[in-house]
Short mmCIF file of C-alpha atoms in Angstrom, two decimals:
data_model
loop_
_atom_site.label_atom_id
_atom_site.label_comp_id
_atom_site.label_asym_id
_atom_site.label_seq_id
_atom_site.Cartn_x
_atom_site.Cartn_y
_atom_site.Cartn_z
CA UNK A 8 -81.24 52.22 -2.44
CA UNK A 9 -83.24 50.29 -4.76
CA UNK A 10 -80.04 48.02 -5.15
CA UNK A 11 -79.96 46.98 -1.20
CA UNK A 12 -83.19 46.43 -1.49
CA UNK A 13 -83.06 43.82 -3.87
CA UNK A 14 -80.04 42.31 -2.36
CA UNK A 15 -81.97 41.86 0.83
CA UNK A 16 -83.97 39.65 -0.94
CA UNK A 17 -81.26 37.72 -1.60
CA UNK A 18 -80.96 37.27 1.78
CA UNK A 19 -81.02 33.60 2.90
CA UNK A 20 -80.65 34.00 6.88
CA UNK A 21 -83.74 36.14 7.59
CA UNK A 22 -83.66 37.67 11.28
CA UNK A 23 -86.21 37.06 14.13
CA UNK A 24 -87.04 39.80 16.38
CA UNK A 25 -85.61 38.83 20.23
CA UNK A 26 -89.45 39.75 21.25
CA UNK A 27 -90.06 36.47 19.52
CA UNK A 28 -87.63 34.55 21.31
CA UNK A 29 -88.31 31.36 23.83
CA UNK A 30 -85.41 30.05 25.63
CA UNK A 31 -85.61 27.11 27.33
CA UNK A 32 -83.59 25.25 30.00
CA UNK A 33 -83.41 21.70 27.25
CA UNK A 34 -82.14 24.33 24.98
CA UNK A 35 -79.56 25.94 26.83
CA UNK A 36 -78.25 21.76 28.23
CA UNK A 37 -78.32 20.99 24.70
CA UNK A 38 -75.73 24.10 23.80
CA UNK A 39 -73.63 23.58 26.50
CA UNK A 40 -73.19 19.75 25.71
CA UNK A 41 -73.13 20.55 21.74
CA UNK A 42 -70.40 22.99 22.70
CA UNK A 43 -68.26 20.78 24.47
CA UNK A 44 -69.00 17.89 22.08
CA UNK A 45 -67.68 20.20 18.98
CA UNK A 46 -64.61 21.67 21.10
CA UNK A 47 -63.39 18.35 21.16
CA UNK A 48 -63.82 17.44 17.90
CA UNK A 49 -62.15 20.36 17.19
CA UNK A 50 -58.83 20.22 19.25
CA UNK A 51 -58.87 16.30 17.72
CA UNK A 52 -59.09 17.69 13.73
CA UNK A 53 -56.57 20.23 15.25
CA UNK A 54 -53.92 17.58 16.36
CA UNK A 55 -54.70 15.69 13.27
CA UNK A 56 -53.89 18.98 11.00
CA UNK A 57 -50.50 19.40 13.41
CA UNK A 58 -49.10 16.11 12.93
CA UNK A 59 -48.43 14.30 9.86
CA UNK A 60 -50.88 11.06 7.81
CA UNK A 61 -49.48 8.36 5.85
CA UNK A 62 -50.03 7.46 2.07
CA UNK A 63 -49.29 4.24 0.61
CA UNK A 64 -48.68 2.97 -2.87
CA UNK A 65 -48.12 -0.57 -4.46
CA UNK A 66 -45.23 -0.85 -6.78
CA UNK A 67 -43.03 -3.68 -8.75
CA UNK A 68 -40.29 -4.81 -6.81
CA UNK A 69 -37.17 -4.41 -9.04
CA UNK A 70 -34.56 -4.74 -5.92
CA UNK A 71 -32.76 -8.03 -6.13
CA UNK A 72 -29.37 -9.62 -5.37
CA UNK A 73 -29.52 -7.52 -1.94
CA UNK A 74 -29.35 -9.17 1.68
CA UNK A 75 -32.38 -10.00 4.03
CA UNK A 76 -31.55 -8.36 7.87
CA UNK A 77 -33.77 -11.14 10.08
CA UNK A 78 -34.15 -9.61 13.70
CA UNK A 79 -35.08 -12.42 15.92
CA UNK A 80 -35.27 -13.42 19.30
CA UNK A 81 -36.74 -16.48 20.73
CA UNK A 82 -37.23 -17.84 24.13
CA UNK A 83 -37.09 -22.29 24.21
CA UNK A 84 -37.86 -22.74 27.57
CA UNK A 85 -37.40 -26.13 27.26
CA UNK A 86 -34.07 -26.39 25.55
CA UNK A 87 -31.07 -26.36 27.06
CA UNK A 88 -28.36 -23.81 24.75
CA UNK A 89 -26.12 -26.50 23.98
CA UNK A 90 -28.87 -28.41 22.73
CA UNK A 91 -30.33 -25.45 20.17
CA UNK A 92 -29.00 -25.04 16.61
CA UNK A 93 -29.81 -22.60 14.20
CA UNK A 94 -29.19 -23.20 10.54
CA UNK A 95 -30.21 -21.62 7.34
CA UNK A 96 -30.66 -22.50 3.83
CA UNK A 97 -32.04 -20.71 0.55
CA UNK A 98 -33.01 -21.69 -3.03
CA UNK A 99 -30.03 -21.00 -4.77
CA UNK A 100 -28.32 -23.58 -2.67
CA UNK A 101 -26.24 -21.51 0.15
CA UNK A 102 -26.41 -23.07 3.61
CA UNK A 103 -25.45 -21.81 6.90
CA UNK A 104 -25.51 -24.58 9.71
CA UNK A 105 -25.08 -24.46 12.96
CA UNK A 106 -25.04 -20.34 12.63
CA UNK A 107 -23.23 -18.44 15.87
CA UNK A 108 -22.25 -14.85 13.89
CA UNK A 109 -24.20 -12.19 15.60
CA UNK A 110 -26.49 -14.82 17.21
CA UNK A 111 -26.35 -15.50 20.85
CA UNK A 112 -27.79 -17.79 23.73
CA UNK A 113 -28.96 -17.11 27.20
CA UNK A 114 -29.45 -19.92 29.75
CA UNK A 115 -32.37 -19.58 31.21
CA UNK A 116 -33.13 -21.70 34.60
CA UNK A 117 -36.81 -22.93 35.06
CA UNK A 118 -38.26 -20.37 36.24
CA UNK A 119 -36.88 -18.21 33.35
CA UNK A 120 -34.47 -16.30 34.97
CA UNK A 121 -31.38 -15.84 33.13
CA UNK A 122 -28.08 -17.95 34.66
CA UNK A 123 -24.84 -15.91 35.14
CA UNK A 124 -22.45 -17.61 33.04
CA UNK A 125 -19.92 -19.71 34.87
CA UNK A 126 -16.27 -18.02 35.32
CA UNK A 127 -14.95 -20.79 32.98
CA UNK A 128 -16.36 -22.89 30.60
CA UNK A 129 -16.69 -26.00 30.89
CA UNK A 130 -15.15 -26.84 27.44
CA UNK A 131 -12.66 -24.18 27.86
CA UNK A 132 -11.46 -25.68 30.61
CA UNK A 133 -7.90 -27.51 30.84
CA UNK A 134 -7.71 -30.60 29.55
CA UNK A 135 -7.59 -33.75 31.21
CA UNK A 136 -4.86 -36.36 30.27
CA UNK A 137 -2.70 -35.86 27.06
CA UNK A 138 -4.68 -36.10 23.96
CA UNK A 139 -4.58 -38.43 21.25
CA UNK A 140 -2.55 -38.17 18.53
CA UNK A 141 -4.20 -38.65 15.15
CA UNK A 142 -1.43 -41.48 14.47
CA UNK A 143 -2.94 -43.24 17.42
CA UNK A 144 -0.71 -42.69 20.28
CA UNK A 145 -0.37 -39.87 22.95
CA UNK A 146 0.67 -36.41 22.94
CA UNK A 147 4.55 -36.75 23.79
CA UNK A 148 6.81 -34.47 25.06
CA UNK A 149 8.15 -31.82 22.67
CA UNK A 150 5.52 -32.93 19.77
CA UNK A 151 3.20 -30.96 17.97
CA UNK A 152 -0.46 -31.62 18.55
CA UNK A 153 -2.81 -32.89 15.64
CA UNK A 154 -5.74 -34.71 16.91
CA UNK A 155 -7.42 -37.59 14.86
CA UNK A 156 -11.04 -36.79 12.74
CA UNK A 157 -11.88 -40.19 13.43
CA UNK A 158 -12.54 -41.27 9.69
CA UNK A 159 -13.90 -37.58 8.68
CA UNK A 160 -10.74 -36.39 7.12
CA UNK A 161 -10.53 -34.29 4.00
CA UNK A 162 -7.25 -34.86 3.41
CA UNK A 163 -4.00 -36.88 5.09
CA UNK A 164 -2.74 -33.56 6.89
CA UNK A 165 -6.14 -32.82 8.30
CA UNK A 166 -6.33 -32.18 11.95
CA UNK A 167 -8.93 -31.92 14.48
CA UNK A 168 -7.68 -30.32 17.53
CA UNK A 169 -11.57 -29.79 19.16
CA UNK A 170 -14.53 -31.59 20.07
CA UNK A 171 -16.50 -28.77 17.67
CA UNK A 172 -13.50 -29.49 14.91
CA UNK A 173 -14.53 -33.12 14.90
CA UNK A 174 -18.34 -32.56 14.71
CA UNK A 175 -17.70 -30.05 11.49
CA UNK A 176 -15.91 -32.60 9.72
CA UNK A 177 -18.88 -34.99 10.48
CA UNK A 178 -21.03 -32.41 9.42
CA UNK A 179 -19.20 -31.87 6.20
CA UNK A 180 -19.16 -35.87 5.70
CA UNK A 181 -22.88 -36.10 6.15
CA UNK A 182 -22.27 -38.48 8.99
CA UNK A 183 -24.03 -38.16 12.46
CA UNK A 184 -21.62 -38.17 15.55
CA UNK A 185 -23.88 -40.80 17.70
CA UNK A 186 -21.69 -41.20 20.62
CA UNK A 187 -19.37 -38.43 21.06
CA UNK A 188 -18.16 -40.74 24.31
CA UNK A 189 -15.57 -42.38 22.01
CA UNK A 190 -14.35 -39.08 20.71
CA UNK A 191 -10.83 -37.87 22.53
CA UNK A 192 -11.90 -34.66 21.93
CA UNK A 193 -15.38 -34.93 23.51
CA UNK A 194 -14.45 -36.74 26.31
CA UNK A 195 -11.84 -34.71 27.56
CA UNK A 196 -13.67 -31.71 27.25
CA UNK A 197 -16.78 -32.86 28.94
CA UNK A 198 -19.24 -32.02 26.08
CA UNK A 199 -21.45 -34.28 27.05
CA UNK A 200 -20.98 -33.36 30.78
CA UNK A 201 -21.90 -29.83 29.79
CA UNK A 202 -24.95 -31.47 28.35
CA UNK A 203 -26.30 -33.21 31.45
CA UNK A 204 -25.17 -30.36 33.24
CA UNK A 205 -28.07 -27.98 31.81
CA UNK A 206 -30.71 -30.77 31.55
CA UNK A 207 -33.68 -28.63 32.45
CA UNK A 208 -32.99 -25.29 31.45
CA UNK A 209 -34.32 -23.19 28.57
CA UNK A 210 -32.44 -20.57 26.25
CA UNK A 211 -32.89 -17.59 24.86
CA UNK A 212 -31.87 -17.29 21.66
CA UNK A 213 -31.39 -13.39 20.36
CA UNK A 214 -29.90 -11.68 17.31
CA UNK A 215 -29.85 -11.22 13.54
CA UNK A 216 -29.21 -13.66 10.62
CA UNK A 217 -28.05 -11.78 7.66
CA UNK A 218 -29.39 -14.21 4.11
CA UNK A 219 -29.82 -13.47 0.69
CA UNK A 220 -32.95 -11.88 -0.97
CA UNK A 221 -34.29 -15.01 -1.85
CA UNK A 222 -36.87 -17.43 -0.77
CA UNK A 223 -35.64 -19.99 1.83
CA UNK A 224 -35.61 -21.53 5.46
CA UNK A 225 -34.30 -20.44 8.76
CA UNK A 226 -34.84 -23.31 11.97
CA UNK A 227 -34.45 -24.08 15.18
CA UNK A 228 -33.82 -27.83 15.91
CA UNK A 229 -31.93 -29.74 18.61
CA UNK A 230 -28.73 -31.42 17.90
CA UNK A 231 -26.35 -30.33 14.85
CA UNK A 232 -27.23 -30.67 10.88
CA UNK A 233 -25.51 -32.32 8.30
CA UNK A 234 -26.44 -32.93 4.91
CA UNK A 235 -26.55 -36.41 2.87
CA UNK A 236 -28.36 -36.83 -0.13
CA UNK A 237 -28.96 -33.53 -0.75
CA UNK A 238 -31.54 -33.88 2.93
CA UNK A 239 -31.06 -32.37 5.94
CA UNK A 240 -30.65 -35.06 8.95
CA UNK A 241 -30.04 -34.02 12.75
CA UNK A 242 -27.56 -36.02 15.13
CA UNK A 243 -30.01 -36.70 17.82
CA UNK A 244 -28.77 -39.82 19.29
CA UNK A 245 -25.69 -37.14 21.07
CA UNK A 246 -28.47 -36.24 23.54
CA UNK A 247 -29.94 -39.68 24.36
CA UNK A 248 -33.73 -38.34 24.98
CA UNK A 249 -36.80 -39.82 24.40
CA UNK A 250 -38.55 -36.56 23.38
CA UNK A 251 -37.82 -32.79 21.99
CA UNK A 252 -40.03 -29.70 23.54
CA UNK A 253 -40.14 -27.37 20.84
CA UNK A 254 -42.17 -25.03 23.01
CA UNK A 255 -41.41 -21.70 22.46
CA UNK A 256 -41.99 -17.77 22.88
CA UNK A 257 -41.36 -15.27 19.76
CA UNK A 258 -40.39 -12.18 21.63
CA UNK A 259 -39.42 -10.56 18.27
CA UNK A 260 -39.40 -11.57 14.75
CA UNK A 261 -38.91 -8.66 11.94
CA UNK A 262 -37.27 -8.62 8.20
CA UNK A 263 -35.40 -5.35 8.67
CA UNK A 264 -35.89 -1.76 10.43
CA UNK A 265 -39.00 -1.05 12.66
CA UNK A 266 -40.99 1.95 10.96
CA UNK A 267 -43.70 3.89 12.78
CA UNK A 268 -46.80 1.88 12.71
CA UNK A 269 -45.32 -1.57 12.44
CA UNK A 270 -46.74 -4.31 13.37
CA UNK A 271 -45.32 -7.74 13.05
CA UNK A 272 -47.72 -10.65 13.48
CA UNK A 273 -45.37 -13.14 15.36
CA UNK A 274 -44.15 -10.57 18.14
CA UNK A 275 -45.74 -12.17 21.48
CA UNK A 276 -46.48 -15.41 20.23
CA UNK A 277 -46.51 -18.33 22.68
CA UNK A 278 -46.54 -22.27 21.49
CA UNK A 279 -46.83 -24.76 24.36
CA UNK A 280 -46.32 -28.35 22.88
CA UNK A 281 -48.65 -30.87 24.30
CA UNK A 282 -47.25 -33.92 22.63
CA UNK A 283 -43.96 -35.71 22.86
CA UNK A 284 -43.07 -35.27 19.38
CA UNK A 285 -43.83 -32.15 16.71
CA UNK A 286 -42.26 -29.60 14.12
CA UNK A 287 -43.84 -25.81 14.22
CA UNK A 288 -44.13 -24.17 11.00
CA UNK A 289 -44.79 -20.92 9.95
CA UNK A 290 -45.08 -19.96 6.47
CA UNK A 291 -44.16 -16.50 5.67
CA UNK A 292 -44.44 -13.83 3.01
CA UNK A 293 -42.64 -11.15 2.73
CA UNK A 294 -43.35 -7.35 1.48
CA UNK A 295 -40.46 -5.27 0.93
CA UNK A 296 -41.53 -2.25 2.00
CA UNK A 297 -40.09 1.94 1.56
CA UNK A 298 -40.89 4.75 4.70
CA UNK A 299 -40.13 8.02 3.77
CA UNK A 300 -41.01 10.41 6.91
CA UNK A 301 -42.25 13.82 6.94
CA UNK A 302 -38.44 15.39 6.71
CA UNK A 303 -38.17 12.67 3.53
CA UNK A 304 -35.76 9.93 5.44
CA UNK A 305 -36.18 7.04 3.76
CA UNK A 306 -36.46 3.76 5.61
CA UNK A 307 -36.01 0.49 3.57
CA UNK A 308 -37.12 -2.73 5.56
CA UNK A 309 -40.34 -5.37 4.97
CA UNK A 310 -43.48 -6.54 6.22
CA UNK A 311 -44.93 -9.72 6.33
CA UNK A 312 -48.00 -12.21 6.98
CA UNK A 313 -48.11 -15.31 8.37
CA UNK A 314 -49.52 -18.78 8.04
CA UNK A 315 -48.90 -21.32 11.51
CA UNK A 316 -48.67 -25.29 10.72
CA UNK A 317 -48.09 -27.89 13.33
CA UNK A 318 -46.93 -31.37 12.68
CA UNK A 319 -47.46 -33.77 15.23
CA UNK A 320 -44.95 -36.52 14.58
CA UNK A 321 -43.84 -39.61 16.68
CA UNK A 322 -41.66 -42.76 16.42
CA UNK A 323 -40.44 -43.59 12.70
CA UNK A 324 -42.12 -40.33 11.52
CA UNK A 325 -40.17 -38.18 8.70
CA UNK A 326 -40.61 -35.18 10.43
CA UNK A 327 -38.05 -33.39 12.87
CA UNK A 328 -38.77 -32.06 15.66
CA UNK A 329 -38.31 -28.23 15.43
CA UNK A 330 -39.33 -24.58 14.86
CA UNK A 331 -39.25 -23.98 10.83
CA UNK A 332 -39.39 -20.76 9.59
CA UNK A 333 -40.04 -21.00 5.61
CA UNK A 334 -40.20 -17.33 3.93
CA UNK A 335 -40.94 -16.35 0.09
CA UNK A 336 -40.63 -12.71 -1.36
CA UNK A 337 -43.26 -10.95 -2.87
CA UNK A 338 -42.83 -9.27 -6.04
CA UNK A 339 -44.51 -6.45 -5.44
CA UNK A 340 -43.13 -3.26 -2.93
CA UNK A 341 -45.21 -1.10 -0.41
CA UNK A 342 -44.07 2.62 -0.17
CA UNK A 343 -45.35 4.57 2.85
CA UNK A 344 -45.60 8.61 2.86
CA UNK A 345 -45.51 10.65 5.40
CA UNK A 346 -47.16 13.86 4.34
CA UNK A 347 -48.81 16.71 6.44
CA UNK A 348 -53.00 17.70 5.89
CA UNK A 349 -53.71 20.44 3.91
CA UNK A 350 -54.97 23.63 5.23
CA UNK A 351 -57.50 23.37 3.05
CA UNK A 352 -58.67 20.09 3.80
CA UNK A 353 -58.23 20.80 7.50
CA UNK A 354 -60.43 24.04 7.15
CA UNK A 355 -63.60 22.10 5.29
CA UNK A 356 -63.52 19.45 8.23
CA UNK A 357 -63.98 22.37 11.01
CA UNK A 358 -67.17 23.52 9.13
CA UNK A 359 -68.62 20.16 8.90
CA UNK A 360 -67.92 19.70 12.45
CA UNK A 361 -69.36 22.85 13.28
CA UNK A 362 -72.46 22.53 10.87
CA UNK A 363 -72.68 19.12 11.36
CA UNK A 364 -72.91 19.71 14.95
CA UNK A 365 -75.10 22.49 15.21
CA UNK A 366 -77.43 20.64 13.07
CA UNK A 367 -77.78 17.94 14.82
CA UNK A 368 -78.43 19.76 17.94
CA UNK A 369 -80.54 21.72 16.19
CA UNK A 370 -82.64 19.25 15.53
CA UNK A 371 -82.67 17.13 19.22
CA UNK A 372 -83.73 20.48 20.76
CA UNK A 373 -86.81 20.97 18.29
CA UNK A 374 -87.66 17.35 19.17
CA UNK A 375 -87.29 18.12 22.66
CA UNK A 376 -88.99 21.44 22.35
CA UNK A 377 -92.49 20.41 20.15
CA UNK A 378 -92.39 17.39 22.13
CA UNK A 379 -92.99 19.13 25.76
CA UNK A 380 -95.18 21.59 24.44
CA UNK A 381 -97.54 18.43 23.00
CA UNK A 382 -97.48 16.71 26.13
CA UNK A 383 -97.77 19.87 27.92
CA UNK A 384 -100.99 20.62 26.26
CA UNK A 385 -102.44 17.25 26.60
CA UNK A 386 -102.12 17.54 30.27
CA UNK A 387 -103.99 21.07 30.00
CA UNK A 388 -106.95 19.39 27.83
CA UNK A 389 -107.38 16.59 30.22
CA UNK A 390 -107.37 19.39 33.23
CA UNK A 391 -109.93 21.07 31.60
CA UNK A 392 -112.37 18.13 30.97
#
């Protein structure tokens, strides 16, 4: 007996008699909205503890010699499709011009509305007259056909059977093709019929450019590259045009496979050119970056941030008109985890919602309480003088 005694002085919640009671309408508002208020918090800390949080660490980046997967897609509305290239080049010298493997165009008519293509293509089409032989004369009966380079040859049994053969060899000569008019191969394929024929229109240009794990440069620029001097030049004069719109719309730009929570800074962004000339550049860097999910899936892919440049140029200025995409790596790796909340942890968040709560209520109602009963009483003084 003696022992419960002294553990009810160890008692630190000491009871009040109901007799002693006062309930008050403020106090019983005050529980009903403190009630609610911690329910809520409750079924959120609940949802929380039921799904799954993500941990991240920063490591050395030791992954090299792989490829770079660049998901893009791009609206020029603008540019007409035949008018948009795409090249590529990197630091350790590999160059991909005028790329067309896994990327492809949409015409896009003023308004933006995508244009059906035509049942035959315009190049495709039969040709008109009989072509020109590369020894000079006409295709003649029963002879095989090896059209003329016009000066690009790499060797004397070169042929170039194509408008887009005879632009490659240019391309691989470092020459510009400046009036593709005199071309056989042009002209009887209507190239630049084809060109005047989508004056007007924009493109869409959608995809994925597959590079090496190295820093370089991916752009869009009208007209086709070639490469003299170990520079980059573009054979404007094809299109005969005073000015290039580079305006454009990035409806997607990623380095690899989405992961929950991406976000990629370029998706949605809109560039309206205002003057006749100028080169958009953004300067990227990316993070190569690990997701493992809750079931421990791993997804490798990248992040990156971005820094926007604009160029105005104009006539006899060095720059190109054009959308210039320059990336770099960084050395260092981000690795997401996807891990669940401990029960634990889960558990010591409901009692300081519930205490903190309660508390806190606690407190507004014995402000609310002492603070009626003092004006309460001033009223009764000021009766009673």
């Amino acid at each position: 007996m003696q022992t419960f005694n002294k553990l009810r002085q160890l008692d630190a919640y000491p009871k009040v008699n109901e007799d002693f009671y006062s309930r008050t309408l403020s106090g019983g508002v005050i529980t009903i909205v403190s009630s609610i208020f911690m329910a809520i918090l409750f079924i959120t800390e609940l949802s929380l503890f039921l799904s799954s949080r993500t941990t991240n660490q920063l490591v050395v980046d030791t992954a090299r010699g792989e490829t770079l997967t660049i998901n893009l897609n791009i609206t020029f509305p603008s540019l007409a499709c035949s008018v948009v290239s795409l090249d590529a080049v990197d630091i350790s010298g590999e160059q991909h011009r005028d790329v067309r493997h896994n990327i492809f165009k949409r015409r896009l008519d003023p308004s933006g509305k995508v244009i059906e293509a035509p049942k035959a293509d315009t190049i495709n089409s039969p040709k008109i007259g009989k072509p020109l032989q590369r020894h000079g004369g006409r295709l003649a009966e029963n002879e095989t056909y090896c059209g003329s380079c016009f000066g690009a040859e790499m060797s004397d049994d070169q042929c170039c059977n194509s408008c887009e053969e005879v632009r490659e060899a240019y391309r691989l000569k470092g020459w510009a093709v400046t009036d593709p008019e005199i071309i056989d191969q042009c002209k009887r394929e209507g190239f630049l019929q084809k060109i005047k024929e989508e004056d007007g229109e924009g493109c869409n240009v959608y995809g994925h450019l597959e590079v090496n794990k190295v820093a370089g440069n991916f752009h869009f620029a009208p007209g086709n590259s070639f490469q003299q001097l170990n520079m980059f030049f573009f054979d404007f004069l094809e299109f005969q045009v005073d000015s290039f719109n580079v305006s454009h719309k990035i409806n997607e730009l990623s380095f690899g496979a989405h992961f929950p929570g991406l976000m990629n800074p370029l998706d949605g962004v809109v560039n309206i050119q205002e003057s006749a000339h100028g080169m958009y550049q953004y300067f990227i860097k990316v993070v190569p970056t690990l997701y493992t999910d809750i079931r421990g899936h791993k997804i490798v892919t990248n992040q990156f941030s971005v820094t926007e440049h604009f160029v105005r140029g104009g006539s006899g200025s060095r720059y190109i008109p054009g959308v210039f995409f320059i990336y770099d790596l960084s050395p260092i790796k981000v690795k997401f985890v996807e891990e669940r909340v401990s029960f634990l942890h889960f558990l010591t968040n409901v009692c300081a919602i519930v205490g903190g709560v309660f508390t806190v209520s606690g407190i507004i109602d014995s402000f609310i309480y002492h603070g009626h009963r003092a004006i309460k009483k001033k009223v009764e003084l000021g009766k009673l003088s």
